[in-house]
Each structure stands twice: as structure tokens, then as C-alpha cells.
XYZ file of C-alpha atoms in Angstrom:
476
model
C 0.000 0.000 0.000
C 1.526 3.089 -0.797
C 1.588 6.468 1.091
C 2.124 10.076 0.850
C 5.352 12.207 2.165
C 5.919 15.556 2.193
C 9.359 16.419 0.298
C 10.462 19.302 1.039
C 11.840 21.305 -2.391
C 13.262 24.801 -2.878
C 12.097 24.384 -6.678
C 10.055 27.386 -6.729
C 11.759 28.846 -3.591
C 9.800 27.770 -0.681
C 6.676 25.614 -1.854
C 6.382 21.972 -0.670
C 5.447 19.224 -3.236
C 4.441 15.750 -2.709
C 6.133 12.831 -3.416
C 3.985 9.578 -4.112
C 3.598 6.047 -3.975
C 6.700 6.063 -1.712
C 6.723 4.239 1.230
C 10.332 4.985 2.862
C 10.634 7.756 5.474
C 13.065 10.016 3.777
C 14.799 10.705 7.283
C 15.812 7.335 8.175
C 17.410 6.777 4.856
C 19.109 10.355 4.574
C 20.867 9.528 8.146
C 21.942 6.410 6.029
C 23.575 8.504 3.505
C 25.200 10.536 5.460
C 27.193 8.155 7.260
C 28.136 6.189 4.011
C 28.619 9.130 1.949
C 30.844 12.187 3.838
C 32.801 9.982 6.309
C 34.583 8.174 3.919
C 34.373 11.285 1.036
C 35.358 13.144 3.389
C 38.442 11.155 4.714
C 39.428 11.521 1.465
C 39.696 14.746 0.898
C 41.974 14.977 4.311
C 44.275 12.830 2.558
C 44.281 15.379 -0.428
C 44.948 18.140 1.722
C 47.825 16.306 3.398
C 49.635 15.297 0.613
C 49.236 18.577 -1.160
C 49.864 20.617 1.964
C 52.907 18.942 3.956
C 55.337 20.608 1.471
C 55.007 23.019 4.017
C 55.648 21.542 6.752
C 58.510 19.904 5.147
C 60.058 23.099 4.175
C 60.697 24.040 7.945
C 62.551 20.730 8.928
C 64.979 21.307 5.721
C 63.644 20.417 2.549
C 64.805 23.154 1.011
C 68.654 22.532 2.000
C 68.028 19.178 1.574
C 67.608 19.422 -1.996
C 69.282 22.500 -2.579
C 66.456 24.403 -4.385
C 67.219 28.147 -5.453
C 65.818 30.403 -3.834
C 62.278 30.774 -5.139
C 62.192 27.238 -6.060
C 59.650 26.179 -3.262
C 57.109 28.785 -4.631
C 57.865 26.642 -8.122
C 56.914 23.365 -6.307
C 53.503 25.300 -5.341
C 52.547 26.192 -8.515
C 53.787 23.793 -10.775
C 51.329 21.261 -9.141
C 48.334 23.140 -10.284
C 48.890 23.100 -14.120
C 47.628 20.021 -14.571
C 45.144 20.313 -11.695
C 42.886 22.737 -13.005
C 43.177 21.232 -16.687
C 41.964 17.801 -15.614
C 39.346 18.333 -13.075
C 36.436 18.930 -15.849
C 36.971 16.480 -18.016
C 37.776 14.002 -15.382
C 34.420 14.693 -13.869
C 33.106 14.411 -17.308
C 34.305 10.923 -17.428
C 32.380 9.681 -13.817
C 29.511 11.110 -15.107
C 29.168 8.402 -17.315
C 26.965 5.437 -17.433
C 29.109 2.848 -17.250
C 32.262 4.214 -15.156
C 32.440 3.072 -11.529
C 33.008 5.844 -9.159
C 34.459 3.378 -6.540
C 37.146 2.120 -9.245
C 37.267 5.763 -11.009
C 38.310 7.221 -7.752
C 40.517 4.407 -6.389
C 42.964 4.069 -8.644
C 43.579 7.353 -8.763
C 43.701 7.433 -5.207
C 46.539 4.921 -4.969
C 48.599 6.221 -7.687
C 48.440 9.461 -5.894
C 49.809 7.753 -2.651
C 52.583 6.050 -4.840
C 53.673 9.541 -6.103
C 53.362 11.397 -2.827
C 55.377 8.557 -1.462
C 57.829 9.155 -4.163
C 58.691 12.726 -2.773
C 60.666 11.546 0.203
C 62.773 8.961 -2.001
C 63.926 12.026 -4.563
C 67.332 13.052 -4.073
C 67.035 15.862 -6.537
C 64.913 19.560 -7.176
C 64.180 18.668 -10.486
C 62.575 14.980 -9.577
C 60.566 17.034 -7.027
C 58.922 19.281 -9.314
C 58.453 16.079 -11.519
C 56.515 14.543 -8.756
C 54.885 17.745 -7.885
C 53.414 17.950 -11.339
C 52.086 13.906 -11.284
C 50.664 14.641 -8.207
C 48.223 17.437 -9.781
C 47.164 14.999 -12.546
C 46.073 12.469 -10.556
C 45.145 14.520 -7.332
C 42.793 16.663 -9.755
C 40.188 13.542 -9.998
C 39.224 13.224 -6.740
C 38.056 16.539 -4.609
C 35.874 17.301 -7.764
C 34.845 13.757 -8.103
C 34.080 13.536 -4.375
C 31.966 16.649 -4.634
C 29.814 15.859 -7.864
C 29.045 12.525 -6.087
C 27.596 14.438 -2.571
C 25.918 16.367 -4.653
C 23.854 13.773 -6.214
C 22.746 12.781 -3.267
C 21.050 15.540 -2.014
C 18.581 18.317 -2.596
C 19.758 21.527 -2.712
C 17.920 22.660 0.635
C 20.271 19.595 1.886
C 23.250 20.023 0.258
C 24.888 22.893 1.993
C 25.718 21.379 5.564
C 26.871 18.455 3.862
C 29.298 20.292 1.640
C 30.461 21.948 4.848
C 30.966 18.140 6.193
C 32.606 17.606 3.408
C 34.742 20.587 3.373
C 35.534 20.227 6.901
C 37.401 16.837 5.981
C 39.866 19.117 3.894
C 40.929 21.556 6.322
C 41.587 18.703 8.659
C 44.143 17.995 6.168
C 46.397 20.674 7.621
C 45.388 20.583 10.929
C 46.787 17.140 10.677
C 49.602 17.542 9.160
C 51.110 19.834 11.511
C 50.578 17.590 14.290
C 52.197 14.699 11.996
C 55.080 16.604 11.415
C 55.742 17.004 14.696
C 55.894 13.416 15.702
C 57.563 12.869 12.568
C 60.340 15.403 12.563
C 61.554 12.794 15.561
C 62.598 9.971 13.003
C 65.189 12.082 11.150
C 68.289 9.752 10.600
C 66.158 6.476 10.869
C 67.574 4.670 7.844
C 69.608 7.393 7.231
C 66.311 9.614 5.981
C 65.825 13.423 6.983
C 63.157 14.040 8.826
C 61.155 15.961 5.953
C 61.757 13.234 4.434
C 59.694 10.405 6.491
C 57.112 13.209 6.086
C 56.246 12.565 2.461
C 56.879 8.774 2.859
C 54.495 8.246 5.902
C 51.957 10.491 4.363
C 52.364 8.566 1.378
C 51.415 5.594 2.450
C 48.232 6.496 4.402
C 47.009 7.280 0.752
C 47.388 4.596 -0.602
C 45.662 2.864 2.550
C 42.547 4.604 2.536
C 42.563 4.277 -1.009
C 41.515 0.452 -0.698
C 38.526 1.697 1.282
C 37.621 3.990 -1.325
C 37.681 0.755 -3.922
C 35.697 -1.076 -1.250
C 32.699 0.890 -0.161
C 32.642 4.460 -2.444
C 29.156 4.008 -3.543
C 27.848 4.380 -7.541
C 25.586 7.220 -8.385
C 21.604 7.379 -7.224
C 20.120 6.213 -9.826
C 22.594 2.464 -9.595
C 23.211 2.693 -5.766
C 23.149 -0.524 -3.591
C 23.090 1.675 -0.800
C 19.445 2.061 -0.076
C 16.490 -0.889 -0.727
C 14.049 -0.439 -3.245
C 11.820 1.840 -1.686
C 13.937 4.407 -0.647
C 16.357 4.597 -3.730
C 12.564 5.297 -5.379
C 11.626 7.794 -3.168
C 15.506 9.381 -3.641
C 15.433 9.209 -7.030
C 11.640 11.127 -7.186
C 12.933 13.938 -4.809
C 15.875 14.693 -6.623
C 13.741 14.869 -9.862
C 11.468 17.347 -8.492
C 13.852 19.375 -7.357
C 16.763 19.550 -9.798
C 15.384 17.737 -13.141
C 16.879 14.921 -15.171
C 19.877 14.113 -13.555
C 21.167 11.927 -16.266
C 23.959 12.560 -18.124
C 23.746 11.541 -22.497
C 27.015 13.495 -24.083
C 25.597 14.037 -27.358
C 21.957 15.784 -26.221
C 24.042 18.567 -23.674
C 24.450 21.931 -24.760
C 28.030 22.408 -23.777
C 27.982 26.093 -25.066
C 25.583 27.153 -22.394
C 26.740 24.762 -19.621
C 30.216 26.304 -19.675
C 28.967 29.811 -20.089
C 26.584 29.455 -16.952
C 27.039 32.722 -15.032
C 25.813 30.387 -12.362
C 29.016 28.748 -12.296
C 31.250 31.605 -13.240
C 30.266 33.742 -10.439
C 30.724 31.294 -7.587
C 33.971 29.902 -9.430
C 35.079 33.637 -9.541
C 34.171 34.342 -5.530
C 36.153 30.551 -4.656
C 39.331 32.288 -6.733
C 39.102 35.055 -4.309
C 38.316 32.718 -0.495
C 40.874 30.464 -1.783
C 44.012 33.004 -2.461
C 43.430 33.181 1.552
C 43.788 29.805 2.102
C 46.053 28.692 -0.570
C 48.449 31.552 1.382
C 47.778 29.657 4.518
C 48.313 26.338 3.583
C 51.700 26.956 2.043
C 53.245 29.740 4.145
C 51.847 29.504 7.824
C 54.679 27.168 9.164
C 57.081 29.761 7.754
C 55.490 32.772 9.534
C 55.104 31.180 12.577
C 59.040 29.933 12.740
C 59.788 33.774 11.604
C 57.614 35.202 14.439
C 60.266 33.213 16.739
C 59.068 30.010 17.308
C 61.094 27.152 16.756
C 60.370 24.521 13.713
C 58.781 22.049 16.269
C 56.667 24.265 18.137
C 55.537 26.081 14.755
C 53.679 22.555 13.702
C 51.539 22.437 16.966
C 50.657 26.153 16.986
C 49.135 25.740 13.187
C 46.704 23.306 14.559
C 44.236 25.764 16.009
C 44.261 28.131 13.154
C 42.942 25.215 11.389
C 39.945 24.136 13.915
C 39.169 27.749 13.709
C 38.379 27.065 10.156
C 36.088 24.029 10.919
C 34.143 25.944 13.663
C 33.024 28.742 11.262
C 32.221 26.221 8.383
C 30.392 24.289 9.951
C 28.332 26.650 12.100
C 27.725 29.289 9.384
C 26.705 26.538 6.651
C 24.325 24.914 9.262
C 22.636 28.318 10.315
C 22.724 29.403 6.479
C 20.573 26.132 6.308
C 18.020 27.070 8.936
C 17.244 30.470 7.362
C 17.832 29.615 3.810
C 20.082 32.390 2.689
C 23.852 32.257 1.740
C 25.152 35.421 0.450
C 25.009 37.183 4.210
C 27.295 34.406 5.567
C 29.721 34.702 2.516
C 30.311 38.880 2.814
C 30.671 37.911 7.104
C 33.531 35.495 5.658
C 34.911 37.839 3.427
C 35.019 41.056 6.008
C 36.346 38.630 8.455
C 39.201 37.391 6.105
C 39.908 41.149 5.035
C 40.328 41.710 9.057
C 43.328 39.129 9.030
C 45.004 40.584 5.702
C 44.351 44.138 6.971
C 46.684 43.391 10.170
C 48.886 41.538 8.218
C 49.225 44.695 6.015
C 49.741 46.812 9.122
C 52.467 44.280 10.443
C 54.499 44.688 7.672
C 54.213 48.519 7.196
C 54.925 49.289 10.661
C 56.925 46.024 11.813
C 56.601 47.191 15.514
C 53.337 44.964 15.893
C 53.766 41.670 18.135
C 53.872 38.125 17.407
C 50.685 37.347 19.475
C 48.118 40.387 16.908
C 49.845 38.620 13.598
C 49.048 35.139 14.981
C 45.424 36.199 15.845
C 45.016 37.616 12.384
C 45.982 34.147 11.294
C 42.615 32.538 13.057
C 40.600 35.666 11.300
C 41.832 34.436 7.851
C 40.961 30.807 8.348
C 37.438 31.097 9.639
C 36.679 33.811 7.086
C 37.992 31.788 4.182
C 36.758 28.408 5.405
C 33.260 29.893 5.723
C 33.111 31.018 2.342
C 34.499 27.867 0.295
C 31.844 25.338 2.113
C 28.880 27.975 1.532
C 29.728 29.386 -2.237
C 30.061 25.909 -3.571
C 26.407 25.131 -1.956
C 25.491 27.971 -3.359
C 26.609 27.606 -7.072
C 25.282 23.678 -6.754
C 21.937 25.183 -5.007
C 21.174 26.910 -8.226
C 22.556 24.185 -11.084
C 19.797 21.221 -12.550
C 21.071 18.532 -14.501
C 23.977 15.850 -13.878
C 25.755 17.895 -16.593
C 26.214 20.971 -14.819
C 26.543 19.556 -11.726
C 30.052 17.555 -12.993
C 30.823 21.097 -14.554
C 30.383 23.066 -12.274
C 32.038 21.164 -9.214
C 34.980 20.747 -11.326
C 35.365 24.667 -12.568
C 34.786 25.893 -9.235
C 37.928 23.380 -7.196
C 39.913 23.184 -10.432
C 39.919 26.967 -11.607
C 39.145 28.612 -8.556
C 42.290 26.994 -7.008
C 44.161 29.128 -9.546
C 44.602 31.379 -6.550
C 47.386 28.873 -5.494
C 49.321 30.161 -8.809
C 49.050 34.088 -7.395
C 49.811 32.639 -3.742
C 52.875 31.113 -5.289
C 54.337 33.953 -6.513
C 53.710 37.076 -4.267
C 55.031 35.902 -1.190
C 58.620 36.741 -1.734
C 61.385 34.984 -0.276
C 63.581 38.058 0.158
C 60.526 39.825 1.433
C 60.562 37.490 4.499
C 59.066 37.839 7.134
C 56.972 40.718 6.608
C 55.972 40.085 2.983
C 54.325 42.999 1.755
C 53.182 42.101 -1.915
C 51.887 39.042 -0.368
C 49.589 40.696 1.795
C 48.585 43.773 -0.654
C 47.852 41.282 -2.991
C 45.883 38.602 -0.794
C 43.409 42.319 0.683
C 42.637 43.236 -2.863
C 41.719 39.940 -4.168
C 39.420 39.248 -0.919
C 37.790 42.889 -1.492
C 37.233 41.303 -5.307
C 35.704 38.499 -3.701
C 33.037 40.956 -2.332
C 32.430 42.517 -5.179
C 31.370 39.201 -7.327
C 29.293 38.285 -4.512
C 26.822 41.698 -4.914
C 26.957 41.328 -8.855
C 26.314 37.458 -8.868
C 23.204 37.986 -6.159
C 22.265 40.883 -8.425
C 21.307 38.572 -11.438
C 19.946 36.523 -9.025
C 17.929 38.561 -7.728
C 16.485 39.855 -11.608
C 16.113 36.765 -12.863
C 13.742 36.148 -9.871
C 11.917 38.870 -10.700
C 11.423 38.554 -14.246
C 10.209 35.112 -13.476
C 7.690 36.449 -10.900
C 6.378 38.871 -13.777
C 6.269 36.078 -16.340
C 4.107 33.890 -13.773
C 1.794 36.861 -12.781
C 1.176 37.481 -16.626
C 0.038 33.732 -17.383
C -1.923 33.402 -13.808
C 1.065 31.497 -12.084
C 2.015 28.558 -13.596
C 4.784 27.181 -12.878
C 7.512 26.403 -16.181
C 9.876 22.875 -15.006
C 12.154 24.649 -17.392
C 12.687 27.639 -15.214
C 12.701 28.366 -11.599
C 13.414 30.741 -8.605
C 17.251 31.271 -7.647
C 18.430 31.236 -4.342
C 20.213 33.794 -2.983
């Protein structure tokens, strides 16, 4: 016998619609994907962070002698990793979209060649063989935060979807958060088997990748439509919801109009205001060991005092994307990130001008930069996938948005000035004015928004207010 439940939809902006001839409690199984879906997502995406973020820690325990790299050749190690990162992550998310790839195996093996590579990095005995490595790593690294995020997306509604991208997101800055406190216990092995201590970094790091990639090949789950997850009835009632609220969600190459998916100014924007967030924390994750060492801390007690910059960033993600859900709005919480990132910059700015601040004001501004940023990444991605239909412009758009908004790492790379140390003024001029762009994307993109809306509302007021599948309500 079948039954009625209410699903709630943001389809037309605040309207509920009814699913039927469903008989599965969509609560019970939602808990269900949330503890197969962002633990193990999630966990991956630490391991990203790690491996892509422990050059840093490595730097301060010698890598830099150890190797003899010029002197802007870590900044080169940065940036030379995200050529082929932001190349590959659309077409690789492309390629899960489609019918007959397996996101467990998709994932996976890239996964575990990652590890082998990252591994790799403490076995080089040369500059050049690190920048090779650096550059593998971004091919095969590129698959899997994009991958990860297209496949919580398709899981959820888009009235769902934005605490669970702060889950998700929360996973990746425990990346860094980790890997100062591994460094720390790490640094102790230097001259086991004859290895520096930055070295054991990479290796140890290394192979917890290509651990948790067996779990990934093990129990990643395949898209909604082909998941074994959830029994009949609720992988019908899944399947209904998300149909309602974001349209066909399958994905045939030849019927897509790629012209309009990759001009969306849906994605653009969003991609645009990540760009901005992320030149905060792509400064972060490569150059907070070094400022903490050069405001007179020594290498081991610089590792543990990056930890609660870190948490600071989970505590404002996760908070701001689960109030943003409770009052259904996401642009006010991504202008408090941005004025509270600007704070940190601004002091930075004032450090370096005057130089007579202390240690203990530039630290603080440190926690001000990682809440801010972290608080904008988790909501602006719910927002761009909040406003996308279609399986097509979700893969798209997840990819555009963590492949070229992480183009910031290419400016971070470059401004922070090794001879500049330890004030680095271009740095932090550069990081303030590309935050203050960040706010001005925001207004614009809500802006459209906000006409589109209401040229919609006059269109549905002039034919008595019916309701077109093919168009609906932005949120804001």
C-alpha cells in the first residue's frame, strides 16, 4: 500500500510538493547517507589536503637545503602542481559522469597512484625529480576533490546540500590541521635509515594514501540512480525527490548543450568568488609554518601552533553553513567570511608597514583568515550547486569551481617573496585586494539573481502562475 510524504523542495523557492507512492521515510534513509557518503568522502579529501599541503611543513625541517632548491624554487613546487590540476578536473568529472564508469574504481585508482607519487617525494634526491613529482601529483590529485563533490551532490537536494558540503569541506581543512601535528611526531625519526626528517614526512603520508585508497575501492558508492546503498523503496523515493527538485539528472554526451553549460554565469560567479576565499587559504596552507618559525618560534613548536588556526576554520564552516541552512540564505554568511578574512590581511598589512606589531596580533590575524575563508568555500560551492539542474552541470560546475578557482594557489605562489621574508608585503597587498574582489562578485552574482527572480515572478503573474519545469526561482 503506498503512502504520501511531504518532500520538502526549494524548486520554486519555498513551496512543498508531494512525493507519491513512496513508502520509505526520507529521514531514516538520509541519516543512512550521510554516514556512508561524507565519512569516507570526506576522509578523502583529508588525505588530499595532506599530501598537497605537507610541502610546508617539510620546508621548515629542511627540505629546502636538503635538496638545494634556489631560492624561489619552493614557490615553483607550489605552482607547478596546479597546471595540470585545473586542466583535468572537468573532463575528469566528465568521465564519472558516465553510465558505465564506476566511481568506486574511477576514484581508487587514482587514489593509490596518488599515494605512490606522494610517497615518491621523500625517495627524490634531486629539485628537479621534485617538481616532476609535484606535477604527477596534480594529474592524478585533480580527480578526486571534484569527483568527491559531484558525487555528494547527487545525493542531495539543494535545501540539503549545503551542511553536507560543509561536512565535506571540513574533511579538507583537517588535512592541515593534521599535518602539523604529523610533522611534529615525525620530525623525531630524522636519521632512521639514514632519511631526513622531511623526508619520512612525504613517505608516511604517502602511504596512508594509498591505505585509505583500498577503502575507497571497497565501499565508495555508484551514483543514485545504480546505488546498492538504499532498498528499493527508498532509492525510489531518492530518485523522485531529486527529480522534483533539480530535473533529469542523467547525463547523455551528445543531447548537452556544452555552449551554455560552460557559459553558466551560475558557475562563473561562484567559481570567480572561490578564486578570491581560496588566495586566503592557498596563502595559509603553504606559508603559515614559515610565519610562525619567523615570528620566533622554533620549527617544532611552529607545527603544533598551526593546529588551532585550522579548527578555527572548521568551527566557522560548519556553524555558518548549518545556520545558512536554517534560514535559507547564503550570500550574508559569505560577505561575514569575506570582512572577516579582510580583518586578518588588513593586520597583516599593518604588520608589515609598521613592523613594531607583536607576534601574538599577527598570529590572531591568522585565526581571522581561516574562519573567514573556510566559511566562504563550504557555503559558495552550496550555493553555485543550489542553483545548477542537470547531472551535466553539476560535474561542470564542481569541477570549474575546485579546479579553476584553485588558480589562486598560482598568485599565492608567486607574491610571497622569499627576500621579502618575514613581513611580505606584496603578499599581503595582494591577498586584501583579491578578498575585497571576492566581495564585489558576490553583490553582482546575487544581483542577477535577484532579476532573474523577478522577471520570473512577472512572467508567472502574466500567465496566472504557472509554474515552467524549465525555469525556476534562484536562491540567494
Amino acid at each position: 500500500m503506498s503512502e504520501k510524504f511531504v518532500v520538502e523542495t526549494v524548486a520554486n523557492g519555498s513551496s512543498d510538493k508531494e512525493v507519491e507512492g513512496v513508502c520509505a521515510p526520507p529521514p531514516k534513509y538520509i541519516t543512512k547517507l550521510d554516514l556512508k557518503l561524507i565519512p569516507l568522502l570526506g576522509c578523502t579529501y583529508t588525505i588530499l589536503f595532506l599530501d598537497r599541503t605537507n610541502i610546508a611543513n617539510a620546508r621548515i625541517e629542511g627540505l629546502e637545503k636538503g635538496l638545494r632548491m634556489p631560492p624561489n624554487g619552493f614557490n615553483t613546487c607550489i605552482w607547478i602542481f596546479f597546471i595540470p590540476f585545473v586542466l583535468i578536473e572537468i573532463p575528469s568529472n566528465m568521465i564519472l559522469g558516465l553510465p558505465r564508469v564506476k566511481p568506486n574504481l574511477f576514484l581508487g585508482i587514482n587514489m593509490l597512484i596518488l599515494g605512490i607519487i606522494s610517497t615518491c617525494q621523500g625517495l627524490t634526491h634531486s629539485y628537479g625529480g621534485l617538481l616532476a613529482l609535484r606535477f604527477l601529483m596534480g594529474i592524478f590529485e585533480a580527480t578526486l576533490p571534484a569527483g568527491a563533490a559531484f558525487l555528494i551532490g547527487e545525493y542531495y537536494t539543494r535545501k540539503e546540500a549545503s551542511l553536507r558540503f560543509a561536512m565535506f569541506f571540513t574533511f579538507g581543512v583537517l588535512g592541515p590541521c593534521i599535518s602539523g601535528l604529523l610533522a611534529y611526531g615525525i620530525r623525531n625519526m630524522h636519521g632512521v635509515n639514514g632519511k631526513e626528517g622531511w623526508r619520512w614526512i612525504f613517505i608516511l603520508e604517502g602511504l596512508l594514501t594509498i591505505f585509505i585508497s583500498f577503502f575507497v575501492f571497497v565501499f565508495v558508492p555508484d551514483f543514485p540512480e545504480r546505488t546498492k546503498i538504499l532498498n528499493p523503496a527508498e532509492k525510489a523515493h531518492l530518485l523522485e525527490k531529486l527529480r522534483r527538485d533539480k530535473g533529469d539528472q542523467k547525463l547523455d554526451l551528445k543531447s548537452v548543450n556544452w555552449f551554455k553549460v560552460l557559459t553558466d554565469y551560475k558557475i562563473w560567479f561562484p567559481t570567480l568568488m572561490f578564486f578570491c576565499c581560496d588566495m586566503t587559504a592557498a596563502s595559509m596552507s603553504a606559508f603559515i609554518p614559515t610565519i610562525l618559525t619567523e615570528l620566533g618560534w622554533t620549527a617544532a613548536r611552529a607545527q603544533v601552533m598551526s593546529i588551532p588556526i585550522w579548527a578555527t576554520g572548521i568551527v566557522f564552516q560548519l556553524s555558518g553553513c548549518w545556520l545558512s541552512g536554517r534560514v535559507g540564505w547564503r550570500f550574508p554568511f559569505v560577505l561575514l567570511g569575506i570582512a572577516v578574512a579582510m580583518l586578518g590581511w588588513i593586520i597583516q598589512i599593518v604588520y608589515s608597514e609598521r613592523k613594531g606589531l607583536g607576534a601574538g596580533i599577527r598570529y590572531f590575524s591568522l585565526f581571522a583568515m581561516s574562519g573567514g575563508t573556510f566559511l566562504q568555500m563550504a557555503m559558495t560551492t552550496a550555493w553555485m550547486s543550489n542553483n545548477l539542474r542537470g547531472r551535466a552541470s553539476t560535474a561542470v560546475g564542481t569541477a570549474m569551481i575546485l579546479g579553476l578557482g584553485n588558480c589562486a594557489n598560482f598568485v599565492a605562489a608567486n607574491v610571497f617573496i622569499k627576500i621579502e621574508s618575514p613581513f611580505y608585503p606584496s603578499g599581503f597587498r595582494t591577498g586584501l585586494g583579491v578578498t575585497v574582489a571576492g566581495a564585489v562578485v558576490c553583490m553582482v552574482f546575487v544581483g542577477l539573481l535577484w532579476w532573474h527572480n523577478r522577471k520570473l515572478d512577472a512572467k508567472r503573474k502574466e500567465f496566472g502562475g504557472e509554474d515552467d519545469q524549465k525555469e525556476y526561482r534562484y536562491q540567494y
